[in-house]
């Protein structure tokens, strides 16, 4: 039954609203949350007036900001006053809107996720948001029901009610929830070993520059910049570059650590009595995500390069029934960066196996043609990095020519080393009821996917792959995505697909007359 049909049915039953459970409202405390949104703009407005007097431009800019926040707060308040929800025997119903009214209804047995999230202001007033997902393959928000602003007690009771009614899990014989993993602050040592912090530094600097530029302020003319220039303007260029790299790395590590603390404080992974898994975490924004065991299709162990060198990894679940692969990645993180052995232990526990399938070390290696492809691609990336300063040097100054050949001298061994690392990472295999795929150098990923969850194979061959007798074959699963075995020999790849899921690929293979 389509979602639109559900809406029409719900509209048809709305005339009988008096029957069944009573309609509930969002918490009145949400009004305090909405009003608190004005605190920042009003404080900024007052400080600006105090420091600059009644500067007309500042007053207009900040007045516009305050009006914008007033409109947003008004819309949020209207949502508070018009939103109603209830859970009947087999449905969740939500009404909202004043001028444009909406009445949505979702059968309980189609609910795929019931998640909780509380932002800082919501937590201050004892509120949380409950989001109900149906797993529809659509980015439309109408495929979800969201209750933004109910009490924590109400959210917990509603979550438990929905989970019990949909019968999501199997009988486990557990009398209480079992903790699989919880936060160990020794893991904090892995927090700086990501590139996201360094990327955030560049994003922050770019954003600040853009804001100053829009305000007609030249950052190079600021007093602090002039002071740095006066103090260090005479140092050699190489030293200045080195200092800038060190400062960026330190700032990036600090941001990564802060992000880790915010995202993973209060972390706990539990197996609930109904067999589903619940991940709770977050300092400023508290999150609670539930994954049904019956929708679990496997796990993915991710090892970014720096984290891998430190012996760490992170673990994610592969679960069907979500709206798309992006949501799968955002919701299904089972652990923060942890020691690799801990990630493998959690993987084995979640999959109810004695040993994690991702520990399969005897993966089938790929042909040397796959290594050549990685070297060639690396050289193609390096070529313009060398060619640009070389061309400018021949045109402008010989110094850039020296820069070009030094870059080539250093870059070629680096490219070859990275290509070899990427080639060694390539591999695939089968372990019991799982197929295992591994690839990547900057971020090595090892996937263990249930064979009975594979619904098809996606085979691609580029021109250069055809010349080298290679192909890329991907195992597809419903609502999860495609997990690819890259640059595998033609015969080996097809044989692997047939062994992993017998007879699934056979009808589409054309055999040559020779046999």
Tab-separated table of C-alpha atoms in Angstrom:
chain	number	residue	atom	x	y	z
A	1	UNK	CA	0.000	0.000	0.000
A	2	UNK	CA	1.466	3.367	-0.997
A	3	UNK	CA	1.981	6.224	1.388
A	4	UNK	CA	-0.586	8.356	-0.460
A	5	UNK	CA	-3.142	5.591	0.010
A	6	UNK	CA	-2.333	5.566	3.693
A	7	UNK	CA	-2.990	9.299	3.819
A	8	UNK	CA	-6.351	8.929	2.083
A	9	UNK	CA	-7.367	6.156	4.431
A	10	UNK	CA	-6.314	8.230	7.401
A	11	UNK	CA	-8.332	11.168	6.094
A	12	UNK	CA	-11.296	8.887	5.663
A	13	UNK	CA	-11.062	7.775	9.254
A	14	UNK	CA	-10.533	11.263	10.640
A	15	UNK	CA	-14.288	11.786	10.813
A	16	UNK	CA	-14.318	9.114	13.425
A	17	UNK	CA	-11.746	10.904	15.552
A	18	UNK	CA	-13.792	10.477	18.660
A	19	UNK	CA	-13.118	6.748	18.612
A	20	UNK	CA	-9.886	5.198	19.817
A	21	UNK	CA	-7.185	6.743	22.020
A	22	UNK	CA	-7.197	10.454	22.746
A	23	UNK	CA	-4.985	12.794	20.784
A	24	UNK	CA	-1.839	14.020	22.566
A	25	UNK	CA	-0.071	17.368	22.233
A	26	UNK	CA	3.545	18.412	22.203
A	27	UNK	CA	4.889	19.656	25.513
A	28	UNK	CA	4.130	23.324	26.379
A	29	UNK	CA	7.811	23.617	27.381
A	30	UNK	CA	8.551	23.762	23.664
A	31	UNK	CA	7.393	27.376	23.780
A	32	UNK	CA	10.335	28.162	26.100
A	33	UNK	CA	12.693	26.487	23.645
A	34	UNK	CA	11.274	28.609	20.811
A	35	UNK	CA	11.610	31.813	22.810
A	36	UNK	CA	15.191	30.972	23.752
A	37	UNK	CA	16.116	31.150	20.060
A	38	UNK	CA	15.721	34.925	20.342
A	39	UNK	CA	18.261	35.249	23.151
A	40	UNK	CA	21.311	35.171	20.864
A	41	UNK	CA	20.169	37.767	18.309
A	42	UNK	CA	18.829	40.092	21.030
A	43	UNK	CA	22.071	39.890	23.013
A	44	UNK	CA	24.123	40.564	19.871
A	45	UNK	CA	21.820	43.470	19.043
A	46	UNK	CA	22.292	44.998	22.512
A	47	UNK	CA	26.088	44.590	22.480
A	48	UNK	CA	26.370	46.140	19.016
A	49	UNK	CA	24.271	49.156	20.022
A	50	UNK	CA	26.351	49.586	23.201
A	51	UNK	CA	29.667	49.470	21.336
A	52	UNK	CA	28.830	51.360	18.136
A	53	UNK	CA	26.006	53.595	19.263
A	54	UNK	CA	23.049	53.770	16.927
A	55	UNK	CA	24.968	52.864	13.770
A	56	UNK	CA	22.274	52.665	11.098
A	57	UNK	CA	23.867	49.837	9.089
A	58	UNK	CA	24.365	47.681	12.181
A	59	UNK	CA	20.832	48.338	13.362
A	60	UNK	CA	19.360	47.370	9.985
A	61	UNK	CA	21.428	44.156	9.774
A	62	UNK	CA	20.713	43.029	13.296
A	63	UNK	CA	17.077	44.118	13.066
A	64	UNK	CA	16.659	41.899	10.012
A	65	UNK	CA	18.261	39.034	11.918
A	66	UNK	CA	15.888	39.495	14.848
A	67	UNK	CA	12.865	39.631	12.527
A	68	UNK	CA	14.018	36.392	10.867
A	69	UNK	CA	14.284	34.665	14.220
A	70	UNK	CA	10.875	36.016	15.218
A	71	UNK	CA	9.350	34.485	12.093
A	72	UNK	CA	11.061	31.137	12.766
A	73	UNK	CA	9.912	31.227	16.382
A	74	UNK	CA	6.367	32.053	15.292
A	75	UNK	CA	6.293	29.103	12.904
A	76	UNK	CA	7.615	26.795	15.627
A	77	UNK	CA	5.005	28.082	18.068
A	78	UNK	CA	2.249	27.484	15.522
A	79	UNK	CA	3.505	23.925	15.116
A	80	UNK	CA	3.266	23.493	18.877
A	81	UNK	CA	-0.327	24.713	18.921
A	82	UNK	CA	-1.556	22.658	15.967
A	83	UNK	CA	0.291	19.331	16.262
A	84	UNK	CA	-1.606	16.302	17.571
A	85	UNK	CA	-0.562	12.650	17.623
A	86	UNK	CA	-1.779	9.294	18.872
A	87	UNK	CA	-1.058	5.565	18.640
A	88	UNK	CA	-4.024	3.341	17.860
A	89	UNK	CA	-4.043	-0.436	17.817
A	90	UNK	CA	-2.150	-0.695	14.540
A	91	UNK	CA	-1.258	2.870	13.470
A	92	UNK	CA	0.613	6.015	14.400
A	93	UNK	CA	-1.281	9.161	13.418
A	94	UNK	CA	-0.034	12.738	13.235
A	95	UNK	CA	-1.992	15.934	12.562
A	96	UNK	CA	-0.354	19.313	12.038
A	97	UNK	CA	-0.818	22.645	10.298
A	98	UNK	CA	-3.228	25.569	10.455
A	99	UNK	CA	-3.585	26.991	6.937
A	100	UNK	CA	-2.236	23.851	5.273
A	101	UNK	CA	-3.396	20.901	7.318
A	102	UNK	CA	-1.684	17.533	7.183
A	103	UNK	CA	-2.938	14.220	8.500
A	104	UNK	CA	-0.475	11.365	8.204
A	105	UNK	CA	-0.808	7.783	9.276
A	106	UNK	CA	1.717	4.938	9.301
A	107	UNK	CA	0.922	1.266	10.050
A	108	UNK	CA	2.909	0.068	13.044
A	109	UNK	CA	4.159	-2.992	11.157
A	110	UNK	CA	5.826	-0.713	8.567
A	111	UNK	CA	7.891	1.179	11.132
A	112	UNK	CA	11.591	0.520	10.574
A	113	UNK	CA	13.225	2.892	13.056
A	114	UNK	CA	12.294	4.709	16.263
A	115	UNK	CA	15.073	7.124	17.221
A	116	UNK	CA	15.409	9.763	19.912
A	117	UNK	CA	17.411	12.978	19.680
A	118	UNK	CA	17.670	15.879	22.110
A	119	UNK	CA	19.453	19.134	21.262
A	120	UNK	CA	20.969	21.262	24.045
A	121	UNK	CA	17.970	23.580	24.523
A	122	UNK	CA	15.584	20.621	24.432
A	123	UNK	CA	17.648	18.865	27.104
A	124	UNK	CA	17.657	21.997	29.246
A	125	UNK	CA	13.868	21.894	29.391
A	126	UNK	CA	13.584	18.102	29.663
A	127	UNK	CA	12.406	17.550	26.076
A	128	UNK	CA	13.434	15.306	23.222
A	129	UNK	CA	12.477	14.537	19.611
A	130	UNK	CA	11.162	11.185	18.453
A	131	UNK	CA	11.578	10.239	14.789
A	132	UNK	CA	9.723	7.345	13.192
A	133	UNK	CA	11.068	6.044	9.876
A	134	UNK	CA	9.384	3.654	7.455
A	135	UNK	CA	12.354	2.789	5.236
A	136	UNK	CA	10.797	4.299	2.101
A	137	UNK	CA	13.283	4.921	-0.719
A	138	UNK	CA	12.662	8.658	-0.774
A	139	UNK	CA	14.334	11.789	0.540
A	140	UNK	CA	10.970	13.370	1.261
A	141	UNK	CA	10.365	14.266	4.888
A	142	UNK	CA	6.789	13.023	4.456
A	143	UNK	CA	8.140	9.493	4.664
A	144	UNK	CA	8.905	10.112	8.352
A	145	UNK	CA	6.898	11.111	11.368
A	146	UNK	CA	8.717	13.487	13.676
A	147	UNK	CA	7.529	14.585	17.112
A	148	UNK	CA	9.781	17.527	17.986
A	149	UNK	CA	9.190	18.529	21.569
A	150	UNK	CA	7.790	15.806	23.793
A	151	UNK	CA	8.998	15.021	27.318
A	152	UNK	CA	11.738	12.465	27.867
A	153	UNK	CA	9.372	10.212	29.803
A	154	UNK	CA	6.750	10.457	27.057
A	155	UNK	CA	9.355	9.685	24.382
A	156	UNK	CA	10.654	6.612	26.231
A	157	UNK	CA	7.132	5.273	26.779
A	158	UNK	CA	6.132	5.884	23.163
A	159	UNK	CA	9.311	4.245	21.859
A	160	UNK	CA	8.777	1.147	23.970
A	161	UNK	CA	5.109	0.965	22.938
A	162	UNK	CA	5.950	1.104	19.222
A	163	UNK	CA	8.736	-1.467	19.505
A	164	UNK	CA	6.503	-3.867	21.433
A	165	UNK	CA	3.614	-3.530	18.970
A	166	UNK	CA	5.630	-4.021	15.826
A	167	UNK	CA	7.145	-7.252	17.223
A	168	UNK	CA	10.561	-6.295	15.888
A	169	UNK	CA	12.718	-8.797	17.623
A	170	UNK	CA	12.853	-12.468	18.295
A	171	UNK	CA	12.670	-14.076	21.696
A	172	UNK	CA	16.111	-13.954	23.329
A	173	UNK	CA	15.392	-15.303	26.778
A	174	UNK	CA	16.905	-12.149	28.292
A	175	UNK	CA	15.354	-10.735	31.442
A	176	UNK	CA	17.037	-7.367	30.911
A	177	UNK	CA	19.082	-5.381	28.414
A	178	UNK	CA	22.672	-6.570	27.927
A	179	UNK	CA	25.511	-4.072	27.496
A	180	UNK	CA	27.827	-5.007	24.625
A	181	UNK	CA	30.153	-1.992	24.814
A	182	UNK	CA	30.348	1.309	26.663
A	183	UNK	CA	32.599	4.335	26.672
A	184	UNK	CA	36.238	3.865	27.665
A	185	UNK	CA	38.048	7.195	27.853
A	186	UNK	CA	41.311	5.465	26.922
A	187	UNK	CA	39.874	5.515	23.396
A	188	UNK	CA	40.334	9.277	23.376
A	189	UNK	CA	43.867	8.699	22.070
A	190	UNK	CA	42.365	7.774	18.706
A	191	UNK	CA	40.337	10.983	18.427
A	192	UNK	CA	43.032	13.165	16.747
A	193	UNK	CA	43.784	10.534	14.094
A	194	UNK	CA	41.258	11.763	11.551
A	195	UNK	CA	41.491	14.362	8.792
A	196	UNK	CA	38.098	15.886	9.598
A	197	UNK	CA	39.614	18.239	12.154
A	198	UNK	CA	42.136	19.620	9.657
A	199	UNK	CA	39.359	20.029	7.103
A	200	UNK	CA	37.317	21.926	9.699
A	201	UNK	CA	40.217	24.357	10.184
A	202	UNK	CA	40.220	25.251	6.483
A	203	UNK	CA	36.425	25.501	6.431
A	204	UNK	CA	36.486	27.777	9.481
A	205	UNK	CA	39.192	30.027	8.033
A	206	UNK	CA	37.340	30.241	4.723
A	207	UNK	CA	34.050	31.061	6.436
A	208	UNK	CA	35.647	33.764	8.585
A	209	UNK	CA	37.317	35.305	5.536
A	210	UNK	CA	34.034	35.328	3.628
A	211	UNK	CA	32.165	36.980	6.514
A	212	UNK	CA	34.834	39.671	6.870
A	213	UNK	CA	34.819	40.212	3.125
A	214	UNK	CA	31.036	40.674	3.129
A	215	UNK	CA	31.471	43.228	5.934
A	216	UNK	CA	33.997	45.122	3.766
A	217	UNK	CA	36.838	44.235	6.126
A	218	UNK	CA	40.217	43.211	4.700
A	219	UNK	CA	41.601	40.431	6.967
A	220	UNK	CA	45.167	41.344	5.980
A	221	UNK	CA	44.642	44.828	7.430
A	222	UNK	CA	43.561	43.620	10.873
A	223	UNK	CA	45.798	44.607	13.782
A	224	UNK	CA	46.628	41.063	14.823
A	225	UNK	CA	47.635	40.144	11.260
A	226	UNK	CA	49.835	43.246	10.994
A	227	UNK	CA	51.461	42.399	14.320
A	228	UNK	CA	52.278	38.849	13.156
A	229	UNK	CA	53.681	40.234	9.915
A	230	UNK	CA	55.911	42.696	11.786
A	231	UNK	CA	57.224	40.015	14.126
A	232	UNK	CA	57.762	37.151	11.684
A	233	UNK	CA	57.879	38.815	8.273
A	234	UNK	CA	61.635	38.262	7.950
A	235	UNK	CA	61.661	34.489	8.624
A	236	UNK	CA	62.416	32.133	5.706
A	237	UNK	CA	59.471	30.963	3.644
A	238	UNK	CA	60.088	27.280	4.429
A	239	UNK	CA	59.986	28.007	8.145
A	240	UNK	CA	56.744	29.932	7.814
A	241	UNK	CA	55.168	27.080	5.866
A	242	UNK	CA	56.364	24.563	8.478
A	243	UNK	CA	54.897	26.627	11.332
A	244	UNK	CA	51.588	26.992	9.456
A	245	UNK	CA	51.422	23.202	8.920
A	246	UNK	CA	52.136	22.523	12.607
A	247	UNK	CA	49.525	25.043	13.768
A	248	UNK	CA	46.944	23.584	11.367
A	249	UNK	CA	47.702	20.035	12.543
A	250	UNK	CA	47.440	20.990	16.224
A	251	UNK	CA	44.202	22.909	15.656
A	252	UNK	CA	42.802	20.018	13.614
A	253	UNK	CA	43.693	17.513	16.347
A	254	UNK	CA	41.998	19.720	18.945
A	255	UNK	CA	38.832	19.989	16.828
A	256	UNK	CA	38.789	16.219	16.191
A	257	UNK	CA	39.156	15.555	19.911
A	258	UNK	CA	36.367	17.988	20.779
A	259	UNK	CA	34.134	16.397	18.133
A	260	UNK	CA	34.859	12.941	19.546
A	261	UNK	CA	33.977	14.057	23.076
A	262	UNK	CA	30.742	15.694	21.906
A	263	UNK	CA	29.650	12.768	19.723
A	264	UNK	CA	30.573	9.808	21.935
A	265	UNK	CA	30.183	10.898	25.559
A	266	UNK	CA	27.753	8.577	27.385
A	267	UNK	CA	28.211	5.965	24.633
A	268	UNK	CA	26.570	2.619	25.262
A	269	UNK	CA	25.712	-0.230	22.874
A	270	UNK	CA	23.051	-2.557	24.237
A	271	UNK	CA	21.189	-5.625	23.120
A	272	UNK	CA	17.611	-5.184	24.270
A	273	UNK	CA	15.257	-7.898	25.465
A	274	UNK	CA	13.485	-8.066	22.093
A	275	UNK	CA	16.773	-8.702	20.300
A	276	UNK	CA	17.199	-5.221	18.809
A	277	UNK	CA	20.351	-3.136	19.293
A	278	UNK	CA	20.327	0.325	20.812
A	279	UNK	CA	23.141	2.872	20.512
A	280	UNK	CA	23.069	5.823	22.899
A	281	UNK	CA	25.612	8.636	22.780
A	282	UNK	CA	26.162	12.387	22.746
A	283	UNK	CA	27.160	15.238	25.052
A	284	UNK	CA	25.483	18.363	23.706
A	285	UNK	CA	23.097	16.492	21.414
A	286	UNK	CA	21.848	13.243	22.947
A	287	UNK	CA	20.999	10.487	20.448
A	288	UNK	CA	19.393	7.076	20.759
A	289	UNK	CA	19.252	4.826	17.668
A	290	UNK	CA	17.619	1.398	17.436
A	291	UNK	CA	18.554	-1.280	14.878
A	292	UNK	CA	16.389	-4.368	14.521
A	293	UNK	CA	18.355	-7.605	14.590
A	294	UNK	CA	16.240	-9.111	11.824
A	295	UNK	CA	17.316	-6.260	9.527
A	296	UNK	CA	21.021	-6.652	10.284
A	297	UNK	CA	22.851	-7.762	7.125
A	298	UNK	CA	26.448	-7.537	8.272
A	299	UNK	CA	29.143	-5.193	9.573
A	300	UNK	CA	31.792	-2.888	8.178
A	301	UNK	CA	35.188	-2.288	9.824
A	302	UNK	CA	36.676	1.061	8.781
A	303	UNK	CA	40.393	1.805	9.234
A	304	UNK	CA	41.477	5.283	8.069
A	305	UNK	CA	45.216	5.380	7.429
A	306	UNK	CA	46.353	7.185	10.606
A	307	UNK	CA	43.957	5.176	12.744
A	308	UNK	CA	45.161	1.952	11.123
A	309	UNK	CA	48.793	2.818	11.884
A	310	UNK	CA	47.789	3.287	15.533
A	311	UNK	CA	46.032	-0.096	15.635
A	312	UNK	CA	42.523	1.369	15.738
A	313	UNK	CA	39.284	0.925	13.801
A	314	UNK	CA	35.600	1.797	13.949
A	315	UNK	CA	32.609	-0.464	13.397
A	316	UNK	CA	29.309	0.137	11.603
A	317	UNK	CA	26.282	-2.069	11.112
A	318	UNK	CA	24.886	-2.872	7.678
A	319	UNK	CA	21.109	-2.878	8.061
A	320	UNK	CA	18.267	-2.986	5.567
A	321	UNK	CA	14.960	-1.190	5.814
A	322	UNK	CA	16.360	2.342	5.950
A	323	UNK	CA	15.551	4.987	3.386
A	324	UNK	CA	18.964	5.058	1.664
A	325	UNK	CA	22.643	4.179	2.060
A	326	UNK	CA	23.517	7.660	3.389
A	327	UNK	CA	21.074	7.232	6.266
A	328	UNK	CA	22.487	3.770	6.844
A	329	UNK	CA	25.950	5.236	7.387
A	330	UNK	CA	24.749	8.106	9.581
A	331	UNK	CA	22.591	5.924	11.860
A	332	UNK	CA	24.495	2.661	12.053
A	333	UNK	CA	27.794	3.563	13.726
A	334	UNK	CA	28.222	0.887	16.399
A	335	UNK	CA	31.468	2.144	17.946
A	336	UNK	CA	33.682	5.230	17.982
A	337	UNK	CA	37.331	4.802	16.947
A	338	UNK	CA	38.491	1.978	19.228
A	339	UNK	CA	41.319	-0.602	19.329
A	340	UNK	CA	40.919	-2.952	16.391
A	341	UNK	CA	40.534	-5.985	18.657
A	342	UNK	CA	37.633	-4.259	20.430
A	343	UNK	CA	35.936	-3.501	17.104
A	344	UNK	CA	36.269	-7.167	16.101
A	345	UNK	CA	34.905	-8.321	19.479
A	346	UNK	CA	31.852	-6.097	19.124
A	347	UNK	CA	31.344	-7.298	15.541
A	348	UNK	CA	31.381	-10.945	16.640
A	349	UNK	CA	28.944	-10.237	19.499
A	350	UNK	CA	26.516	-8.306	17.311
A	351	UNK	CA	26.530	-11.018	14.633
A	352	UNK	CA	26.273	-13.765	17.269
A	353	UNK	CA	29.437	-15.407	15.947
A	354	UNK	CA	32.427	-16.807	17.841
A	355	UNK	CA	34.756	-14.759	15.667
A	356	UNK	CA	34.144	-11.732	13.493
A	357	UNK	CA	33.884	-12.687	9.794
A	358	UNK	CA	36.006	-9.626	9.001
A	359	UNK	CA	38.996	-11.397	10.621
A	360	UNK	CA	39.236	-13.631	7.572
A	361	UNK	CA	42.914	-13.190	6.632
A	362	UNK	CA	43.151	-15.578	3.676
A	363	UNK	CA	41.424	-13.304	1.198
A	364	UNK	CA	41.803	-14.045	-2.478
A	365	UNK	CA	44.443	-11.633	-3.881
A	366	UNK	CA	43.833	-9.782	-7.125
A	367	UNK	CA	45.953	-9.942	-10.262
A	368	UNK	CA	48.968	-7.681	-10.859
A	369	UNK	CA	46.908	-5.789	-13.417
A	370	UNK	CA	45.024	-4.259	-10.477
A	371	UNK	CA	48.359	-2.965	-9.119
A	372	UNK	CA	49.248	-1.394	-12.460
A	373	UNK	CA	45.879	0.373	-12.555
A	374	UNK	CA	46.515	1.906	-9.137
A	375	UNK	CA	50.005	3.060	-10.084
A	376	UNK	CA	48.705	4.594	-13.316
A	377	UNK	CA	45.909	6.432	-11.522
A	378	UNK	CA	48.346	7.775	-8.956
A	379	UNK	CA	50.670	9.023	-11.705
A	380	UNK	CA	47.726	10.710	-13.442
A	381	UNK	CA	47.045	12.647	-10.226
A	382	UNK	CA	50.712	13.553	-9.831
A	383	UNK	CA	51.179	14.650	-13.459
A	384	UNK	CA	49.328	18.017	-13.269
A	385	UNK	CA	50.908	18.753	-9.876
A	386	UNK	CA	54.291	18.552	-11.619
A	387	UNK	CA	53.261	19.998	-14.994
A	388	UNK	CA	51.783	23.267	-13.676
A	389	UNK	CA	54.925	24.554	-11.875
A	390	UNK	CA	57.073	23.201	-14.727
A	391	UNK	CA	55.123	25.193	-17.316
A	392	UNK	CA	55.127	28.336	-15.186
A	393	UNK	CA	58.844	27.894	-14.525
A	394	UNK	CA	59.690	27.675	-18.217
A	395	UNK	CA	57.638	30.821	-18.756
A	396	UNK	CA	58.413	32.907	-15.666
A	397	UNK	CA	61.267	31.801	-13.410
A	398	UNK	CA	63.641	28.801	-13.182
A	399	UNK	CA	62.839	28.423	-9.470
A	400	UNK	CA	59.532	26.793	-10.327
A	401	UNK	CA	61.332	24.329	-12.620
A	402	UNK	CA	63.344	23.129	-9.624
A	403	UNK	CA	60.081	22.875	-7.654
A	404	UNK	CA	58.620	20.687	-10.394
A	405	UNK	CA	61.462	18.153	-10.553
A	406	UNK	CA	61.719	17.983	-6.750
A	407	UNK	CA	57.958	17.320	-6.586
A	408	UNK	CA	58.316	14.554	-9.174
A	409	UNK	CA	61.341	13.077	-7.370
A	410	UNK	CA	59.435	12.908	-4.087
A	411	UNK	CA	55.999	12.194	-5.522
A	412	UNK	CA	56.762	9.131	-7.657
A	413	UNK	CA	57.964	6.949	-4.740
A	414	UNK	CA	54.982	8.119	-2.665
A	415	UNK	CA	52.560	7.205	-5.469
A	416	UNK	CA	54.131	3.763	-5.868
A	417	UNK	CA	54.052	3.148	-2.107
A	418	UNK	CA	50.379	4.143	-1.834
A	419	UNK	CA	49.483	2.075	-4.905
A	420	UNK	CA	51.134	-0.990	-3.411
A	421	UNK	CA	49.321	-0.434	-0.113
A	422	UNK	CA	46.000	-0.122	-1.948
A	423	UNK	CA	46.769	-3.291	-3.913
A	424	UNK	CA	47.631	-5.272	-0.770
A	425	UNK	CA	44.321	-4.163	0.743
A	426	UNK	CA	42.331	-5.611	-2.164
A	427	UNK	CA	40.794	-8.950	-1.422
A	428	UNK	CA	37.616	-10.987	-1.210
A	429	UNK	CA	36.529	-14.279	0.277
A	430	UNK	CA	33.733	-16.327	1.819
A	431	UNK	CA	33.416	-17.269	5.452
A	432	UNK	CA	30.480	-19.460	6.412
A	433	UNK	CA	27.324	-17.469	5.668
A	434	UNK	CA	29.173	-14.216	4.905
A	435	UNK	CA	30.963	-12.844	1.889
A	436	UNK	CA	33.933	-10.648	2.813
A	437	UNK	CA	35.238	-7.717	0.760
A	438	UNK	CA	38.181	-5.447	1.567
A	439	UNK	CA	39.599	-2.386	-0.224
A	440	UNK	CA	41.066	1.074	0.347
A	441	UNK	CA	44.292	2.716	1.458
A	442	UNK	CA	43.439	6.147	2.877
A	443	UNK	CA	40.334	4.543	4.419
A	444	UNK	CA	40.520	0.755	4.366
A	445	UNK	CA	37.118	-0.906	4.725
A	446	UNK	CA	36.396	-4.565	5.373
A	447	UNK	CA	32.786	-5.638	4.858
A	448	UNK	CA	31.185	-8.877	6.001
A	449	UNK	CA	27.804	-9.239	4.289
A	450	UNK	CA	25.283	-12.025	4.783
A	451	UNK	CA	25.082	-14.072	1.608
A	452	UNK	CA	21.333	-14.590	1.891
A	453	UNK	CA	20.907	-10.802	1.953
A	454	UNK	CA	22.354	-10.398	-1.565
A	455	UNK	CA	19.573	-9.808	-4.087
A	456	UNK	CA	21.661	-9.084	-7.166
A	457	UNK	CA	25.059	-8.415	-8.721
A	458	UNK	CA	26.156	-5.205	-10.387
A	459	UNK	CA	28.948	-5.763	-12.918
A	460	UNK	CA	30.860	-2.883	-14.522
A	461	UNK	CA	33.831	-2.914	-16.905
A	462	UNK	CA	35.582	0.189	-18.131
A	463	UNK	CA	37.570	0.270	-21.379
A	464	UNK	CA	40.862	-0.161	-19.533
A	465	UNK	CA	39.445	-2.941	-17.358
A	466	UNK	CA	38.372	-4.830	-20.482
A	467	UNK	CA	41.868	-4.496	-21.929
A	468	UNK	CA	43.335	-6.003	-18.741
A	469	UNK	CA	40.708	-8.722	-18.313
A	470	UNK	CA	39.282	-7.162	-15.143
A	471	UNK	CA	35.859	-6.215	-13.848
A	472	UNK	CA	34.229	-4.693	-10.781
A	473	UNK	CA	31.422	-6.774	-9.326
A	474	UNK	CA	29.154	-5.424	-6.596
A	475	UNK	CA	26.810	-7.294	-4.270
A	476	UNK	CA	23.547	-5.372	-3.892
A	477	UNK	CA	21.144	-5.651	-0.993
A	478	UNK	CA	17.731	-4.109	-0.444
A	479	UNK	CA	17.900	-0.656	1.083
A	480	UNK	CA	21.603	-0.951	1.934
A	481	UNK	CA	23.671	-0.308	-1.157
A	482	UNK	CA	26.252	-2.032	-3.294
A	483	UNK	CA	29.486	-3.499	-1.925
A	484	UNK	CA	32.065	-3.835	-4.677
A	485	UNK	CA	34.909	-6.221	-5.395
A	486	UNK	CA	37.110	-3.927	-7.475
A	487	UNK	CA	39.451	-4.862	-10.314
A	488	UNK	CA	39.113	-8.632	-10.020
A	489	UNK	CA	39.949	-10.982	-12.884
A	490	UNK	CA	36.956	-11.847	-15.040
A	491	UNK	CA	36.847	-15.580	-14.290
A	492	UNK	CA	37.673	-15.156	-10.589
A	493	UNK	CA	34.987	-12.508	-10.104
A	494	UNK	CA	32.231	-14.519	-11.770
A	495	UNK	CA	33.230	-17.657	-9.895
A	496	UNK	CA	33.145	-15.726	-6.613
A	497	UNK	CA	29.635	-14.452	-7.341
A	498	UNK	CA	28.424	-17.950	-8.192
A	499	UNK	CA	29.971	-19.462	-5.051
A	500	UNK	CA	28.657	-16.690	-2.779
A	501	UNK	CA	25.062	-16.879	-4.051
A	502	UNK	CA	24.599	-19.938	-6.272
A	503	UNK	CA	22.413	-19.604	-9.404
A	504	UNK	CA	21.767	-15.873	-8.906
A	505	UNK	CA	24.154	-14.760	-11.650
A	506	UNK	CA	24.030	-17.853	-13.888
A	507	UNK	CA	20.983	-16.846	-16.027
A	508	UNK	CA	22.777	-13.689	-17.159
A	509	UNK	CA	26.074	-15.283	-18.226
A	510	UNK	CA	26.608	-15.941	-21.916
A	511	UNK	CA	29.020	-18.787	-22.486
A	512	UNK	CA	31.224	-18.856	-25.549
A	513	UNK	CA	30.679	-21.651	-28.128
A	514	UNK	CA	34.060	-23.101	-27.191
A	515	UNK	CA	32.684	-23.789	-23.855
